[in-house]
Coordinates of C-alpha atoms in Angstrom, one line a residue:
Chain A
M14 CA 17.0 -70.2 -44.4
S15 CA 16.4 -67.8 -41.5
A16 CA 18.1 -64.4 -41.8
F17 CA 19.7 -65.2 -38.5
I18 CA 21.9 -67.8 -40.2
K19 CA 24.5 -65.9 -42.1
S20 CA 26.2 -69.0 -43.5
T21 CA 26.9 -72.7 -43.0
K22 CA 30.0 -74.5 -44.1
E23 CA 32.0 -77.6 -43.3
N24 CA 35.7 -77.8 -42.2
N25 CA 37.3 -81.1 -41.3
Q26 CA 33.9 -82.8 -40.9
I27 CA 32.7 -80.1 -38.5
V28 CA 29.5 -78.1 -39.4
I29 CA 30.2 -74.4 -38.9
I30 CA 27.2 -72.1 -38.5
E31 CA 27.7 -68.4 -38.6
T32 CA 25.0 -66.3 -37.0
D33 CA 23.9 -62.7 -37.4
G34 CA 21.7 -60.8 -35.0
Y35 CA 19.7 -61.5 -31.8
L36 CA 19.8 -65.0 -30.4
N37 CA 16.2 -65.2 -29.3
N38 CA 13.8 -68.1 -29.6
E39 CA 13.7 -67.8 -33.4
G40 CA 17.5 -67.6 -33.7
G41 CA 17.8 -70.6 -31.4
E42 CA 15.3 -72.6 -33.5
A43 CA 17.1 -71.6 -36.7
I44 CA 20.4 -73.1 -35.3
S45 CA 18.6 -76.2 -34.0
A46 CA 16.9 -76.9 -37.3
I47 CA 20.3 -77.0 -39.0
C48 CA 21.9 -79.1 -36.3
Y49 CA 19.0 -81.7 -36.2
E50 CA 19.0 -82.0 -40.0
K51 CA 22.8 -82.6 -40.0
I52 CA 22.6 -85.0 -37.1
K53 CA 20.1 -87.0 -39.1
G54 CA 22.6 -87.0 -41.9
G55 CA 25.3 -88.5 -39.6
Q56 CA 27.2 -85.4 -38.6
H57 CA 27.9 -84.9 -34.9
K58 CA 30.3 -82.0 -34.6
F59 CA 29.2 -78.4 -34.7
L60 CA 30.7 -75.0 -34.2
I61 CA 28.8 -71.7 -34.0
N62 CA 30.6 -68.5 -35.1
M63 CA 28.9 -65.8 -33.1
A64 CA 30.8 -62.8 -34.3
G65 CA 27.6 -61.3 -35.6
T66 CA 25.6 -62.0 -32.4
K67 CA 26.2 -59.4 -29.7
V68 CA 22.8 -59.8 -28.0
V69 CA 21.2 -63.0 -26.7
N70 CA 18.4 -63.9 -24.4
S71 CA 18.0 -67.0 -22.1
I72 CA 15.3 -68.5 -24.3
G73 CA 17.6 -68.6 -27.3
V74 CA 20.4 -70.0 -25.2
S75 CA 18.1 -72.6 -23.7
I76 CA 17.7 -74.0 -27.2
L77 CA 21.4 -74.5 -27.3
I78 CA 21.0 -76.6 -24.2
E79 CA 18.5 -78.7 -26.1
I80 CA 21.0 -79.2 -28.9
I81 CA 23.7 -80.2 -26.3
E82 CA 21.3 -82.8 -25.0
K83 CA 20.5 -84.1 -28.4
L84 CA 24.2 -84.4 -29.2
Q85 CA 24.9 -86.4 -26.1
E86 CA 22.6 -89.1 -27.5
V87 CA 25.0 -89.5 -30.5
D88 CA 28.3 -88.8 -28.8
G89 CA 28.5 -85.4 -30.6
K90 CA 30.0 -82.1 -29.6
I91 CA 29.3 -78.4 -30.0
G92 CA 31.5 -75.4 -29.5
Y93 CA 31.4 -71.7 -30.1
Y94 CA 33.8 -68.9 -31.0
N95 CA 33.9 -65.2 -31.5
L96 CA 31.7 -64.6 -28.5
A97 CA 31.1 -61.1 -27.2
P98 CA 32.1 -60.9 -23.5
I99 CA 28.5 -60.7 -22.2
V100 CA 27.5 -63.7 -24.4
A101 CA 30.4 -65.7 -22.9
K102 CA 29.4 -64.7 -19.4
T103 CA 25.8 -65.7 -20.0
F104 CA 26.9 -69.1 -21.3
N105 CA 29.0 -69.5 -18.2
I106 CA 26.2 -68.5 -15.8
M107 CA 23.8 -70.9 -17.5
G108 CA 26.4 -73.7 -17.3
L109 CA 26.8 -74.3 -21.1
T110 CA 30.6 -74.3 -20.6
K111 CA 30.3 -77.5 -18.5
Y112 CA 28.9 -79.4 -21.5
S113 CA 30.4 -77.5 -24.4
T114 CA 33.4 -75.3 -25.1
V115 CA 34.0 -71.6 -26.0
Y116 CA 37.0 -71.1 -28.3
T117 CA 38.7 -68.0 -29.5
T118 CA 39.1 -68.7 -33.2
E119 CA 37.9 -71.1 -35.8
E120 CA 41.4 -72.5 -36.2
E121 CA 41.6 -73.3 -32.5
A122 CA 38.1 -74.7 -32.4
V123 CA 38.5 -77.0 -35.4
G124 CA 41.8 -78.3 -34.0
A125 CA 40.3 -79.0 -30.6
L126 CA 36.9 -80.4 -31.6
Chain B
M4 CA 19.2 -31.0 -8.2
K5 CA 16.8 -33.7 -9.5
K6 CA 18.5 -36.8 -10.6
P7 CA 18.2 -37.4 -14.4
S8 CA 15.9 -40.2 -15.4
V9 CA 14.6 -41.9 -18.6
E10 CA 11.2 -43.6 -18.9
L11 CA 10.0 -46.0 -21.5
K12 CA 6.6 -47.5 -22.2
L13 CA 6.8 -50.8 -24.2
P14 CA 3.9 -52.7 -25.7
I15 CA 4.1 -56.4 -25.3
L16 CA 5.3 -57.3 -28.8
P17 CA 8.1 -59.6 -30.0
N18 CA 11.6 -58.2 -29.4
M19 CA 10.5 -54.9 -27.8
E20 CA 13.1 -55.6 -25.1
L21 CA 15.7 -54.4 -27.7
I22 CA 14.3 -50.9 -27.4
A23 CA 15.1 -51.0 -23.8
T24 CA 18.7 -52.3 -24.4
Q25 CA 19.3 -49.6 -27.0
T26 CA 18.3 -46.9 -24.5
A27 CA 20.5 -48.6 -21.9
E28 CA 23.4 -48.4 -24.3
V29 CA 23.0 -44.7 -24.7
I30 CA 22.8 -44.2 -21.0
A31 CA 25.8 -46.4 -20.4
R32 CA 27.8 -44.3 -22.8
H33 CA 26.6 -41.1 -21.0
M34 CA 27.8 -42.6 -17.7
N35 CA 31.1 -43.8 -19.2
L36 CA 30.5 -47.4 -18.3
T37 CA 32.8 -50.1 -19.6
E38 CA 31.7 -52.5 -22.4
D39 CA 31.3 -55.3 -19.8
Q40 CA 29.1 -53.1 -17.5
S41 CA 27.0 -52.0 -20.5
G42 CA 26.6 -55.6 -21.6
E43 CA 25.6 -56.8 -18.2
I44 CA 23.0 -54.1 -17.8
S45 CA 21.5 -54.9 -21.3
M46 CA 21.4 -58.6 -20.6
A47 CA 19.7 -58.1 -17.2
L48 CA 17.2 -55.7 -18.8
I49 CA 16.4 -58.2 -21.6
E50 CA 15.6 -60.9 -19.0
A51 CA 13.5 -58.6 -16.8
C52 CA 11.5 -57.4 -19.9
I53 CA 10.9 -61.0 -21.1
N54 CA 9.7 -62.0 -17.7
A55 CA 7.4 -59.1 -17.6
F56 CA 6.1 -59.8 -21.1
E57 CA 5.7 -63.5 -20.6
H58 CA 4.5 -63.8 -17.0
S59 CA 2.4 -60.7 -16.5
K60 CA -0.4 -62.4 -18.3
T61 CA -1.8 -59.1 -19.4
D62 CA -1.8 -57.1 -22.6
S63 CA -1.0 -53.8 -20.9
N64 CA 2.3 -52.0 -21.4
V65 CA 5.5 -52.6 -19.5
F66 CA 7.2 -49.5 -18.1
I67 CA 10.9 -49.1 -17.7
H68 CA 12.5 -46.4 -15.6
F69 CA 16.2 -45.6 -15.6
L70 CA 17.5 -43.5 -12.7
I71 CA 21.0 -42.1 -13.3
E72 CA 22.8 -41.6 -10.0
E73 CA 26.3 -40.5 -9.4
D74 CA 27.6 -43.9 -8.4
S75 CA 25.0 -46.2 -9.8
L76 CA 22.4 -46.9 -12.4
V77 CA 19.0 -48.1 -11.2
M78 CA 16.5 -49.7 -13.6
K79 CA 12.9 -50.5 -12.7
V80 CA 10.9 -52.8 -14.9
I81 CA 7.2 -52.5 -14.0
D82 CA 4.3 -54.6 -15.3
Q83 CA 0.7 -54.6 -14.4
G84 CA 0.2 -58.3 -14.4
I85 CA -1.0 -60.8 -11.9
G86 CA 2.3 -60.9 -9.9
F87 CA 4.4 -63.9 -9.0
D88 CA 5.8 -65.6 -5.8
K89 CA 9.6 -65.4 -6.0
T90 CA 10.0 -68.0 -3.3
K91 CA 8.4 -70.6 -5.7
V92 CA 11.0 -69.9 -8.4
E93 CA 13.7 -72.6 -8.2
I94 CA 17.3 -71.8 -8.9
P95 CA 18.1 -73.5 -12.2
K96 CA 21.0 -75.8 -12.6
I97 CA 22.0 -77.2 -16.0
E98 CA 22.8 -80.6 -14.4
N99 CA 19.1 -80.9 -13.6
K100 CA 18.0 -80.0 -17.1
I101 CA 20.4 -82.0 -19.4
G102 CA 19.1 -85.5 -20.1
K103 CA 15.9 -85.0 -18.1
D104 CA 12.4 -84.0 -18.9
E105 CA 12.7 -80.7 -17.1
R106 CA 12.2 -77.7 -19.4
K107 CA 15.4 -76.0 -20.4
R108 CA 14.1 -72.5 -19.8
G109 CA 13.7 -70.6 -16.5
W110 CA 17.0 -68.7 -16.3
G111 CA 15.9 -65.1 -16.2
L112 CA 16.0 -64.4 -12.5
Q113 CA 19.2 -66.2 -12.0
L114 CA 20.9 -64.2 -14.8
I115 CA 19.5 -60.9 -13.4
Q116 CA 20.8 -61.6 -9.9
E117 CA 24.3 -62.7 -11.2
L118 CA 24.7 -59.7 -13.5
M119 CA 23.5 -56.9 -11.2
D120 CA 24.8 -55.6 -7.8
S121 CA 21.4 -55.7 -6.2
V122 CA 17.9 -56.8 -7.2
E123 CA 14.6 -56.3 -5.5
F124 CA 11.2 -57.7 -6.4
E125 CA 7.9 -56.2 -5.3
S126 CA 4.9 -58.3 -6.5
T127 CA 1.2 -58.1 -5.8
S128 CA -1.9 -59.2 -7.7
D129 CA -1.8 -55.8 -9.4
G130 CA 1.7 -56.1 -10.9
T131 CA 5.4 -56.6 -10.4
T132 CA 8.3 -54.1 -10.1
V133 CA 11.8 -55.4 -10.5
T134 CA 14.4 -52.9 -9.3
M135 CA 17.9 -53.6 -10.5
K136 CA 21.0 -51.6 -9.4
K137 CA 24.5 -51.5 -11.0
N138 CA 27.1 -49.8 -8.9
I139 CA 29.5 -47.7 -10.9
K140 CA 33.2 -47.9 -10.0
H141 CA 34.9 -44.6 -11.0

């Protein structure tokens, strides 16, 4: 597993991926690899805990758009929590918040997703 | 008195943009910028560097100049590539990307313009200079 993926776990049938470090193309691909494998296994709900990711670039975030697109095909959902303010602002500018949700805590996210 | 400035020369190698953001963070602390301002400057810088790395189509270095002014921070990202025509860059919209064949990337200029107070592009066949300015509210 990529060093960018700190951990993965499941809570209430939601796959929770905890990241650590720079969300660039490699980080994005590490997330998508897990999501696509889990989608093949029948899981359709994902949360990304980004507490350890203070820096992103648009290439990495674009890969999250690809995941959103893939999840639309299976009526799935993805959300994020513990975002740094600039990461949340970037998601907003790029429009991710129109197709997925930013939560404050894991508890809130698991309850809502 | 001459205004303080910082200059970097970055080789085109993976993740070199993070050297620029680390420098920007030090300058932001020196200028007493807020965490939000510092984050916006770093994000814009990352995108400008990536554009320079990817689109300059050259293996020469990318130069970054930080100009510290009393009421603003000016950052110039300079490459020696083949240049680009900004009028041919479409404004990206996620609605046009989701569920369509259109590539998902292409957000760099949009992010830079949203995060900075002013942005200027000078591009010729000898290279491109992106000048980004963040006004500082004291």
